[in-house]
GROMACS .gro file of C-alpha atoms in nm:
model
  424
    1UNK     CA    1   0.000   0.000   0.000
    2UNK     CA    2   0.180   0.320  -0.121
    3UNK     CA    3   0.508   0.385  -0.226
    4UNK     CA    4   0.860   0.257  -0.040
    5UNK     CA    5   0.965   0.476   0.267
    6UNK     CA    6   1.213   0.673   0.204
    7UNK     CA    7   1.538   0.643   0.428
    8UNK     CA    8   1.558   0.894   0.717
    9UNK     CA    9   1.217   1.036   0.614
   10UNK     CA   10   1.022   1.193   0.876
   11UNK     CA   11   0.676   1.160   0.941
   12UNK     CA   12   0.383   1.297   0.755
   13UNK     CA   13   0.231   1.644   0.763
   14UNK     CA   14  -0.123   1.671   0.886
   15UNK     CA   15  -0.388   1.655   0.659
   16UNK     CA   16  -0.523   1.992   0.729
   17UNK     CA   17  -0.843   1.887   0.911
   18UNK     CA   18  -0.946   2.141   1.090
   19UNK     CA   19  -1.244   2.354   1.228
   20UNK     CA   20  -1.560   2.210   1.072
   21UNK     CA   21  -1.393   2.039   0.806
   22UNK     CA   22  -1.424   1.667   0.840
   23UNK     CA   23  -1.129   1.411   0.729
   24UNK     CA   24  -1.215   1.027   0.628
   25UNK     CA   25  -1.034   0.779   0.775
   26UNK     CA   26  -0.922   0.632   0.418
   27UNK     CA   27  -0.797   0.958   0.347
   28UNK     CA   28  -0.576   0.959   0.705
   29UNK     CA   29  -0.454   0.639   0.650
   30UNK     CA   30  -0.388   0.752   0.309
   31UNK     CA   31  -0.155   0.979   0.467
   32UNK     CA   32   0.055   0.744   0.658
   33UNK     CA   33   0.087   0.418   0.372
   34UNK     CA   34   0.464   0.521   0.312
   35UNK     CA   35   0.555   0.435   0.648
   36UNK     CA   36   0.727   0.120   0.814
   37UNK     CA   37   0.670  -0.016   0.471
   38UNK     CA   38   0.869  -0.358   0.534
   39UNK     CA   39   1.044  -0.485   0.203
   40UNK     CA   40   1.115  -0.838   0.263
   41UNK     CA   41   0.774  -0.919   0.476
   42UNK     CA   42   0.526  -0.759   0.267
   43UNK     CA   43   0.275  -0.527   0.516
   44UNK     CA   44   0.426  -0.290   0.769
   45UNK     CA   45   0.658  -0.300   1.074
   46UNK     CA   46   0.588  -0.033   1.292
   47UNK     CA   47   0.722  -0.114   1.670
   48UNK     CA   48   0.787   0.071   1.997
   49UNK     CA   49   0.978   0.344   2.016
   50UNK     CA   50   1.157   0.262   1.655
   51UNK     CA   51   1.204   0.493   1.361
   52UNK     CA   52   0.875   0.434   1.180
   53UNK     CA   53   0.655   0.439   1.470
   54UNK     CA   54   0.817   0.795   1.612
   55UNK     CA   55   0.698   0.930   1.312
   56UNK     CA   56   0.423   0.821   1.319
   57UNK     CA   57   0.356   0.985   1.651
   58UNK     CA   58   0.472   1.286   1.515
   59UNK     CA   59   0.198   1.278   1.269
   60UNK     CA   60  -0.050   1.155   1.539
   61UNK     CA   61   0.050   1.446   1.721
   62UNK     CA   62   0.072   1.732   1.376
   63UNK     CA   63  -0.243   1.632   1.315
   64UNK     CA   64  -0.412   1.669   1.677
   65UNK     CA   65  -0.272   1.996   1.676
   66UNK     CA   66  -0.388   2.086   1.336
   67UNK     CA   67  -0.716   2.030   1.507
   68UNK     CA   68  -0.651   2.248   1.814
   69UNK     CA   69  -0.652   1.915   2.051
   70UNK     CA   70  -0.390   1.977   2.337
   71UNK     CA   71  -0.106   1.620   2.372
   72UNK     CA   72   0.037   1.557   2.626
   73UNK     CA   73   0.272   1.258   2.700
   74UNK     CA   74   0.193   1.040   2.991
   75UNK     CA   75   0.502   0.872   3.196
   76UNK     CA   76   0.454   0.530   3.001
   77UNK     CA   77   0.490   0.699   2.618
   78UNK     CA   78   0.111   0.712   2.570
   79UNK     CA   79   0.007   1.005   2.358
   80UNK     CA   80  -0.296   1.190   2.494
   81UNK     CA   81  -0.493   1.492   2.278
   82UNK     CA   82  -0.757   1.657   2.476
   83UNK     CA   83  -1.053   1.824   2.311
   84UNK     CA   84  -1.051   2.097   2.567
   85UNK     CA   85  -0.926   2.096   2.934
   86UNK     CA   86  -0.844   1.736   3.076
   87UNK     CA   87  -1.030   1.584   3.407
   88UNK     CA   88  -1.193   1.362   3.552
   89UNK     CA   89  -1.466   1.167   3.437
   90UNK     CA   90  -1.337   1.178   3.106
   91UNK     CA   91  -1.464   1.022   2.767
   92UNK     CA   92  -1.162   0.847   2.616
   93UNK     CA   93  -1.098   0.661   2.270
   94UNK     CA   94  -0.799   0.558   2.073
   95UNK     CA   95  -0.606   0.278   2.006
   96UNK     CA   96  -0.207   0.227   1.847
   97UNK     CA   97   0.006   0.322   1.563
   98UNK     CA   98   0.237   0.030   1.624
   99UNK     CA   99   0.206  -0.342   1.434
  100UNK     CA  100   0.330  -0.675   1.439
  101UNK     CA  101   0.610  -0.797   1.158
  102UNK     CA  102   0.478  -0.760   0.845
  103UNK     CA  103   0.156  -0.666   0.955
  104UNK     CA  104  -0.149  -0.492   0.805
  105UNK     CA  105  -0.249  -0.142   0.741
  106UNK     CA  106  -0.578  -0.123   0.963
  107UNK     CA  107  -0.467  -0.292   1.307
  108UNK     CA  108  -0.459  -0.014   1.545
  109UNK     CA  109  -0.405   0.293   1.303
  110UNK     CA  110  -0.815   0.260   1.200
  111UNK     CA  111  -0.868   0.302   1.528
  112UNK     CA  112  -0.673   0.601   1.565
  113UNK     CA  113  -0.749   0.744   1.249
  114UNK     CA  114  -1.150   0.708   1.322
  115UNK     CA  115  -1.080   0.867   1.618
  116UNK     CA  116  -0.976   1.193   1.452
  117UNK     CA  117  -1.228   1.180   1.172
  118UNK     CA  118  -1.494   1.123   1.486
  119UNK     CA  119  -1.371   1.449   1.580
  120UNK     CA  120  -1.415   1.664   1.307
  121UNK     CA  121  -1.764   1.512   1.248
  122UNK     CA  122  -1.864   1.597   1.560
  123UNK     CA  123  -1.721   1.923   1.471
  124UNK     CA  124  -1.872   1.992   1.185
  125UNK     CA  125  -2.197   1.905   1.348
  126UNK     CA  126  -2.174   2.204   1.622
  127UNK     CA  127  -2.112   1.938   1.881
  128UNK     CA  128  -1.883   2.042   2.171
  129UNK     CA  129  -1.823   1.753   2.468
  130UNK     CA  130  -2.031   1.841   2.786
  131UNK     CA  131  -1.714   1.613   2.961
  132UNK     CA  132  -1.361   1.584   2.906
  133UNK     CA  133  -1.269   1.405   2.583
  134UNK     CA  134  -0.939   1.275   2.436
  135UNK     CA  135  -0.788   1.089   2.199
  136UNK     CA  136  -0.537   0.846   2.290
  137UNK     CA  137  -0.229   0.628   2.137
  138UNK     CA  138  -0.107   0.342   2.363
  139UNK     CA  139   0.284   0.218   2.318
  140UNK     CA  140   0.406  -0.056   2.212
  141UNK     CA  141   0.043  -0.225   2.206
  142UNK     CA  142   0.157  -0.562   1.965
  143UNK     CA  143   0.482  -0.629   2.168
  144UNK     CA  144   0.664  -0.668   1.793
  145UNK     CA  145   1.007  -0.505   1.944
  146UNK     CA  146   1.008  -0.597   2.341
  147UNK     CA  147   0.781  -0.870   2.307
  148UNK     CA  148   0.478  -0.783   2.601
  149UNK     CA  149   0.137  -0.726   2.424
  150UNK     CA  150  -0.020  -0.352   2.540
  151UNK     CA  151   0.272  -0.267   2.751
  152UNK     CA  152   0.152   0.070   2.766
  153UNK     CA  153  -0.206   0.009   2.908
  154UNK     CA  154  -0.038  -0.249   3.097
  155UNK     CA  155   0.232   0.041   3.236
  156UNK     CA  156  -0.069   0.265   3.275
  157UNK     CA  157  -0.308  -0.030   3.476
  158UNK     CA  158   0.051  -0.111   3.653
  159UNK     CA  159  -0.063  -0.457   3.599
  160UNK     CA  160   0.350  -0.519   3.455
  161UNK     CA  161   0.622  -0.457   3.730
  162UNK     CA  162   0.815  -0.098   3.592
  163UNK     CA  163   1.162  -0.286   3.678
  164UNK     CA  164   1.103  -0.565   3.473
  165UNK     CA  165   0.956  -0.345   3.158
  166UNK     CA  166   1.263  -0.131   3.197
  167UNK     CA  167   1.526  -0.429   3.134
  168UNK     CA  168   1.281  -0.578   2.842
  169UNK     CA  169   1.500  -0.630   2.522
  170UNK     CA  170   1.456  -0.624   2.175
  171UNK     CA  171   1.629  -0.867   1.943
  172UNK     CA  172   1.928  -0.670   1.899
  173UNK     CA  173   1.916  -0.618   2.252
  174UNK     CA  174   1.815  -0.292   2.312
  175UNK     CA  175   1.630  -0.250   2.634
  176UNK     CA  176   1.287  -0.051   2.657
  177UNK     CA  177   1.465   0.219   2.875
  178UNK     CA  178   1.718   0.274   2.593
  179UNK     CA  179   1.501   0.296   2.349
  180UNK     CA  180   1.279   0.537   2.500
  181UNK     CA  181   1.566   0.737   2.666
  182UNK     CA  182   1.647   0.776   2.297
  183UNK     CA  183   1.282   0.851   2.234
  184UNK     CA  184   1.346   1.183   2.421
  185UNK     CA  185   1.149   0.998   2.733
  186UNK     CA  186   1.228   0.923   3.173
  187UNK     CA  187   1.219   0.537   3.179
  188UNK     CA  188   1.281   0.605   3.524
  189UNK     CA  189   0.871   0.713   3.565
  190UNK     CA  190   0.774   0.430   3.409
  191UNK     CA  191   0.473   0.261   3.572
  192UNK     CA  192   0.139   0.249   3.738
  193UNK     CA  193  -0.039   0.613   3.663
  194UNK     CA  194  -0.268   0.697   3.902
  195UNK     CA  195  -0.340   1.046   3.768
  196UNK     CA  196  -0.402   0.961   3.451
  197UNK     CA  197  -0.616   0.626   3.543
  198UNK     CA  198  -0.787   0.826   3.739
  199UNK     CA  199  -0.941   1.054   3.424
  200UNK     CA  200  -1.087   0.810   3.229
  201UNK     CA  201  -1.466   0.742   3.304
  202UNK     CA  202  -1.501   0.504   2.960
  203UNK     CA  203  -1.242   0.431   2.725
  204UNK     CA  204  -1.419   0.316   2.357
  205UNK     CA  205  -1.203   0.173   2.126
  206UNK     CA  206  -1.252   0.112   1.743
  207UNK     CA  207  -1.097  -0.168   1.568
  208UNK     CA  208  -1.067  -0.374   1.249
  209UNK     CA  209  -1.264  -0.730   1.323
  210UNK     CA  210  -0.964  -0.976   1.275
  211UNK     CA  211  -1.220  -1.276   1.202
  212UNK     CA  212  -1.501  -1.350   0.988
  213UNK     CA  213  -1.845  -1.260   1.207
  214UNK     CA  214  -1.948  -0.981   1.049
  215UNK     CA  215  -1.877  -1.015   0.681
  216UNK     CA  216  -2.074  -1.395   0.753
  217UNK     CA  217  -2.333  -1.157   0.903
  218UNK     CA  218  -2.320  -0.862   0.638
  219UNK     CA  219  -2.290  -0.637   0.894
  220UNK     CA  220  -2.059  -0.329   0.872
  221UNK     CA  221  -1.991  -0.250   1.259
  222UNK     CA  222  -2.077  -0.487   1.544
  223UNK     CA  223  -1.943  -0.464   1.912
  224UNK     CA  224  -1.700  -0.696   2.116
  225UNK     CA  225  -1.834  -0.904   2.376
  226UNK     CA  226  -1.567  -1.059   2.484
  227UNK     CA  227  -1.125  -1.127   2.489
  228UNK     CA  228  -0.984  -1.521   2.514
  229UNK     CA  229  -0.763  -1.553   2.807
  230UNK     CA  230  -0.418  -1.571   2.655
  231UNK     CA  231  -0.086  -1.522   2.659
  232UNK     CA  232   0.299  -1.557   2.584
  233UNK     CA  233   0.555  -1.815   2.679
  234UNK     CA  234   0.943  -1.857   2.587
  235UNK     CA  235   1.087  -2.237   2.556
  236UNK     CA  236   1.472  -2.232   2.512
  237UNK     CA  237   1.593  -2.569   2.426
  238UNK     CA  238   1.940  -2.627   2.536
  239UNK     CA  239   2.153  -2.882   2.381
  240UNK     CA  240   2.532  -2.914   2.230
  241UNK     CA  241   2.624  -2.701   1.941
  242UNK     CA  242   2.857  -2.906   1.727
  243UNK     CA  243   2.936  -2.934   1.317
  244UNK     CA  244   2.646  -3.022   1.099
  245UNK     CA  245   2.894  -3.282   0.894
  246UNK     CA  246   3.137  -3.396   1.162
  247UNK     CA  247   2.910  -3.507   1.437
  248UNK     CA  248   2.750  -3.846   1.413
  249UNK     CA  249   2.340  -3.836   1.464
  250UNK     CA  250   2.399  -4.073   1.773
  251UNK     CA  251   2.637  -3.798   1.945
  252UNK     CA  252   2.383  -3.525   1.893
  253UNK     CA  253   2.193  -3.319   2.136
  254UNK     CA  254   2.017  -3.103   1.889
  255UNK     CA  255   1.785  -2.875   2.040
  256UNK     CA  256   1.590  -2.823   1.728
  257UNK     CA  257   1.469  -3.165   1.745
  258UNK     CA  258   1.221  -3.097   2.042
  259UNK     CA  259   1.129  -2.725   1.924
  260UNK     CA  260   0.997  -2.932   1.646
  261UNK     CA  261   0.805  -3.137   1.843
  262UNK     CA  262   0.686  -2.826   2.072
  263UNK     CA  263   0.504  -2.690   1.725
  264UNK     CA  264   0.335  -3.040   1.660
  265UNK     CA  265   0.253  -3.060   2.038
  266UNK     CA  266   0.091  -2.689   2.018
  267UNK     CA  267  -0.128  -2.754   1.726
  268UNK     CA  268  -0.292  -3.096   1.892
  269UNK     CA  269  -0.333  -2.976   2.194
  270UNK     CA  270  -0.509  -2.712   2.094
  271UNK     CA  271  -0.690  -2.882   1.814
  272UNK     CA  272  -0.844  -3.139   2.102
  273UNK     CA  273  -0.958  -2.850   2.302
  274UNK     CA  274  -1.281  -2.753   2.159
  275UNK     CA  275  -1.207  -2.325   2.068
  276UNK     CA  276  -0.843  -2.295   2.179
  277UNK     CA  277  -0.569  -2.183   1.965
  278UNK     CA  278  -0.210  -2.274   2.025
  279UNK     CA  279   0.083  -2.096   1.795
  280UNK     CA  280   0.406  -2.096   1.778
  281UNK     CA  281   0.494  -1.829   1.545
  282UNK     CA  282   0.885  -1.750   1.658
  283UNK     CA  283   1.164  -1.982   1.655
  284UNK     CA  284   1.548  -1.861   1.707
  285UNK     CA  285   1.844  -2.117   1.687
  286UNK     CA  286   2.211  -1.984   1.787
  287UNK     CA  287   2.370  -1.999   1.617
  288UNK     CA  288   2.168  -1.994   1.357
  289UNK     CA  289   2.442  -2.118   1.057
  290UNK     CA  290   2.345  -2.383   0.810
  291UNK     CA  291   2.630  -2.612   0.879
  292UNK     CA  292   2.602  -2.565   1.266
  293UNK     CA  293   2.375  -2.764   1.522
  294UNK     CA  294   2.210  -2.525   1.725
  295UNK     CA  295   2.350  -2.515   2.074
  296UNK     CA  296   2.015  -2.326   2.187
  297UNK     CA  297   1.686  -2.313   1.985
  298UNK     CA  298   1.450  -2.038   2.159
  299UNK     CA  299   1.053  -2.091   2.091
  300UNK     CA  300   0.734  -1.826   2.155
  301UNK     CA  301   0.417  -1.951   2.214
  302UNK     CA  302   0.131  -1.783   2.183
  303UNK     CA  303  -0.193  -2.000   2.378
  304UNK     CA  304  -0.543  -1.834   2.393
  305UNK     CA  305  -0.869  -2.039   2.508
  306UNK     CA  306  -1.234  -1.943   2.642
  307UNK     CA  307  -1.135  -1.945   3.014
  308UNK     CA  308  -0.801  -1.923   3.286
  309UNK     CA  309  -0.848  -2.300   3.354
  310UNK     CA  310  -0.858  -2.393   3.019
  311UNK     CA  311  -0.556  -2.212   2.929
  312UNK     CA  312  -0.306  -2.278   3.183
  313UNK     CA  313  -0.409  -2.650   3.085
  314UNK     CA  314  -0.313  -2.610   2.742
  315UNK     CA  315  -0.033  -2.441   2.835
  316UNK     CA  316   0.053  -2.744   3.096
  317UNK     CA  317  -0.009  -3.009   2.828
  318UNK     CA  318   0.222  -2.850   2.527
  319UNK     CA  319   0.508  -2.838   2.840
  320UNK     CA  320   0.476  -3.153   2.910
  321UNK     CA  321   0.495  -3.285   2.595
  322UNK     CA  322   0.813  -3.038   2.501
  323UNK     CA  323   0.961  -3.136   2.831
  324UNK     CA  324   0.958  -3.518   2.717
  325UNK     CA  325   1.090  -3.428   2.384
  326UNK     CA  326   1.377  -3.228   2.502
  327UNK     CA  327   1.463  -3.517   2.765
  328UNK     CA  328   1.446  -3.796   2.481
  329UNK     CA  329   1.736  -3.620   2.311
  330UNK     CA  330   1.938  -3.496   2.568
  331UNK     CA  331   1.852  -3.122   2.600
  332UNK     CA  332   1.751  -2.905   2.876
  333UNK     CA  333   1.459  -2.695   2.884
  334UNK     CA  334   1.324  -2.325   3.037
  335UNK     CA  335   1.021  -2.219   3.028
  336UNK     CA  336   0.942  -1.836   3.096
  337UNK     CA  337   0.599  -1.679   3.100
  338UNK     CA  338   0.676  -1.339   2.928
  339UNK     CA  339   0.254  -1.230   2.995
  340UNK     CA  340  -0.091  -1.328   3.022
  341UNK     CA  341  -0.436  -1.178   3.025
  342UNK     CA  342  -0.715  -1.326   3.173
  343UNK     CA  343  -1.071  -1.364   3.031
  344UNK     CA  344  -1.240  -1.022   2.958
  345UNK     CA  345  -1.599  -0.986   2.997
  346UNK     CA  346  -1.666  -0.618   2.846
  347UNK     CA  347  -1.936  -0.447   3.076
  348UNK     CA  348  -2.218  -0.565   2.977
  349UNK     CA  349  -2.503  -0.249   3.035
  350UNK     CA  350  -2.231  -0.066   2.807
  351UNK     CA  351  -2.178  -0.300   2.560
  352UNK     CA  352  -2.597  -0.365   2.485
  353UNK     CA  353  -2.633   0.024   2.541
  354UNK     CA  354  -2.378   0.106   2.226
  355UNK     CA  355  -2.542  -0.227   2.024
  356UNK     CA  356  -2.884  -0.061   2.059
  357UNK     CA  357  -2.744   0.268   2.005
  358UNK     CA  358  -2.636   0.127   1.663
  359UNK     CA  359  -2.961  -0.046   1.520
  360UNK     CA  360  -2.866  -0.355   1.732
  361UNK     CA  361  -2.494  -0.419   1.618
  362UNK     CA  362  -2.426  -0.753   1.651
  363UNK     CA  363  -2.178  -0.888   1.978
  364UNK     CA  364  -1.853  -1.057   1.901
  365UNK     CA  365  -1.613  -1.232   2.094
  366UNK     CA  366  -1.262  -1.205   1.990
  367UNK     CA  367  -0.959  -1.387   2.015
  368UNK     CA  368  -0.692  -1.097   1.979
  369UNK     CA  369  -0.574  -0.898   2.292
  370UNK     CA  370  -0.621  -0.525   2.315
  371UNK     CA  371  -0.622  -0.209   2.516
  372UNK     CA  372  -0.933  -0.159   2.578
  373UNK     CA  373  -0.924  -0.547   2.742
  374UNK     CA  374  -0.639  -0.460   2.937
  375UNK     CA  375  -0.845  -0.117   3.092
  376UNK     CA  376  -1.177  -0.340   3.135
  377UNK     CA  377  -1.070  -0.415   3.458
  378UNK     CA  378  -1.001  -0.069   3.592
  379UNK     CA  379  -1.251   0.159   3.387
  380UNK     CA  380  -1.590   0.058   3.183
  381UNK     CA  381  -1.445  -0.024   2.806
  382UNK     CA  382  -1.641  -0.113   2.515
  383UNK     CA  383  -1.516  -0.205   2.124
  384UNK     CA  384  -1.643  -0.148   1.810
  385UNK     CA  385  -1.564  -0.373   1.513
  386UNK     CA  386  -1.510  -0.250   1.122
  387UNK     CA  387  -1.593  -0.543   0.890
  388UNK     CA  388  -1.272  -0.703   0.734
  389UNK     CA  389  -1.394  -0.880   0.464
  390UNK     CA  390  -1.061  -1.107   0.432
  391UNK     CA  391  -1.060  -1.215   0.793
  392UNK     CA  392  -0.694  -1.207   0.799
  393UNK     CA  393  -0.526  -0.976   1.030
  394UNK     CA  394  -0.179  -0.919   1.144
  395UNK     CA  395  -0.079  -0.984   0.777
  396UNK     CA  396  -0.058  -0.830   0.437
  397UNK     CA  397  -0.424  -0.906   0.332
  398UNK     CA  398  -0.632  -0.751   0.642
  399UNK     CA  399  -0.824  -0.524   0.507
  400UNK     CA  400  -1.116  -0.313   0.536
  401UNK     CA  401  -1.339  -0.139   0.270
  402UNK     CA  402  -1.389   0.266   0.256
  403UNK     CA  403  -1.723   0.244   0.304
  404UNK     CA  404  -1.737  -0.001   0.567
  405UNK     CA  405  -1.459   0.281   0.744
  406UNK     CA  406  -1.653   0.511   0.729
  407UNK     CA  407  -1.963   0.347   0.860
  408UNK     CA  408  -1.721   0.279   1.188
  409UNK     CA  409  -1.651   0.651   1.190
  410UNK     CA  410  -2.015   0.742   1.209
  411UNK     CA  411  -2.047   0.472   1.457
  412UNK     CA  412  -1.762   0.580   1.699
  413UNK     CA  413  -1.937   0.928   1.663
  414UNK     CA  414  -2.289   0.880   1.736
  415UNK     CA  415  -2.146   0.674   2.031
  416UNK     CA  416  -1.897   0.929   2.170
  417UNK     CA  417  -2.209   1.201   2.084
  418UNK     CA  418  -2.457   0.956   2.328
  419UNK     CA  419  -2.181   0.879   2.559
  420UNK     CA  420  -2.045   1.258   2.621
  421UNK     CA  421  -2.395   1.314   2.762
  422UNK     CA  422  -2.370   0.997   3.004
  423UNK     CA  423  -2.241   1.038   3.336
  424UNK     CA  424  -2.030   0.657   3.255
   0.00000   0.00000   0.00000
């Protein structure tokens, strides 16, 4: 989508929406397809604190201004633009700029991007917010570069220790207080945020559907009803690196052997458990050379099911069954839960009040993490869902059509509209 970034470039201009003037989402994402354009994955990589997703907080931030919203940055790296003077109570939407490898155009900027367009048709309308309003962007929200999903609602909710978010690394092992110490921010205030918490009355957040329930229901916007409990775990396999032609099978301890089995273990545990999805969609070897048997093979997986019980069991299950592989060839294994979300129930009054609201959208459950999960159990949170008619996300081929957009816009503002008048 769009032309190759351009090395060094800095981030968009704003689009000029201002005053009544009204901006379409298409158009704003329009505005932002040249960047973290990845070459070799196809899609975009835009992740925490690196050079395509500062810029694109520089456009979040142009363009807030441009519409005379006031940002401020909160101690975790979350971008705030108030329409007017913050406080309590406040109405709150949003979502992230960020994305996973390779990932597609609409996961987390549509959110942001309706967001914006929300405001200027409120605008345009006359409508002023009776409460205090803002836009948000939350860091780091795909954990593509430190690897924690919605470490800055998790910062925020100080449901993630500060210490241990500080010494995070990404693969070329820069830590998260580097990289935002290069950012321009104090890693040092990293963590829970009390005063910031404490503003949001409702937090609504817009996002592409990443599955199938509305296209199958030829609906354009629905509402979430629900998040799996999921969440991330590391397996390092550690065997004996040796030489690929030298070393006799019957003197290996190849490590890559039982990662292998870990991904076959994943995919039948999970495919036994009625609604569960096990993944393993990393795998490092160190090495890492062609001729060379790994002396450590590192493994991510990614387990998500209906419930906590059901979860930890898969979880249990796949460990058991990697712990017998690594054993039968003479490896070692670790096993490190990097995070985990429980179930999410979204509150319910506020979820059937915005359905109604929009001619009786239609309640999904989702399996993706978000945001507006993480804040559900700290402030009342609700989710609205663009149709993708693909139902592929995080890749390439996620996709949602300009129409269908700007349906969600109209959505997200007749729901802001209702909801600035609430005392939620």
């Amino acid at each position: 989508m769009g032309a190759q970034p351009r090395p060094g470039a800095s981030a968009p201009g704003p689009s000029g929406a201002s005053g009544t003037s009204a901006a379409s989402a298409t158009g704003l994402l329009a505005a932002i397809a040249d960047v973290g354009v990845d070459r070799v994955r196809g899609g975009y990589s835009r992740h925490g604190f690196d050079r395509a997703e500062l810029a694109l907080r520089e456009w979040f931030v142009a363009e807030s201004r441009a519409r005379g919203l006031d940002v401020e940055v909160d101690r975790n790296g979350n971008l705030w633009a108030w329409w007017g003077k913050p406080g309590p109570n406040a109405l709150i939407t949003g979502s992230h700029l960020d994305s996973v490898p390779g990932g597609g155009a609409f996961d987390g900027p549509l959110g942001v991007v309706s967001a914006l367009a929300a405001v200027d048709l409120l605008r345009a309308r006359g409508f002023v917010p009776s409460r205090p309003f803002a836009v948000v962007v939350f860091a780091e929200e795909e954990g593509g570069r430190f690897g924690v999903p919605c470490l800055g609602s998790r910062l925020l909710a100080g449901t993630i220790d500060a210490d241990t978010a500080r010494r995070l690394r990404d693969p070329e092992g820069t830590t998260l207080a580097d990289a935002m110490r290069k950012a321009g921010l104090a890693p040092e205030r990293l963590g829970r945020d009390e005063e910031s918490l404490s503003r949001i009355g409702c937090f609504v957040e817009l996002h592409v559907e990443q599955g199938r329930g509305l296209i199958d229901l030829g609906r354009p916007v629905g509402v979430a009803s629900s998040i799996l409990a999921h969440g991330r775990w590391r397996f390092q396999f550690t065997g004996e690196g040796n030489h690929a032609g030298a070393t006799p099978i019957t003197d290996r301890h190849d490590p890559m052997l039982p990662a292998s089995q870990l991904v076959l273990a994943a995919r039948r545990a999970a495919a036994a458990a009625v609604g569960s999805r096990a993944t393993i969609g990393r795998i490092v070897p160190v090495p890492g050379g062609t001729n060379v048997i790994a002396s450590t093979v590192d493994c991510w997986l990614d387990a998500r099911a209906s419930d906590d019980a059901t979860t930890r069991s898969l979880v249990t299950e796949i460990e058991a069954a990697a712990r017998d592989a690594a054993a039968a060839e003479g490896c070692r294994l670790e096993v490190t839960e990097e995070s985990y979300g429980d179930t999410v129930i979204f509150d319910p009054a506020l979820r059937d009040e915005l359905a109604g609201l929009l001619d009786d959208a239609p309640a999904l459950p989702t399996g993706a993490g978000h945001d507006a999960g993480v804040l559900a159990s700290q402030v009342p949170t609700a989710m609205l869902f663009v149709r993708n008619p693909t139902g592929v996300s995080h890749a390439p081929a996620e996709h949602a059509e300009p129409d269908d957009c700007e349906a969600g816009v109209a959505a997200l503002a007749k729901v802001l509209e209702h909801l600035a008048g609430s005392e939620r």
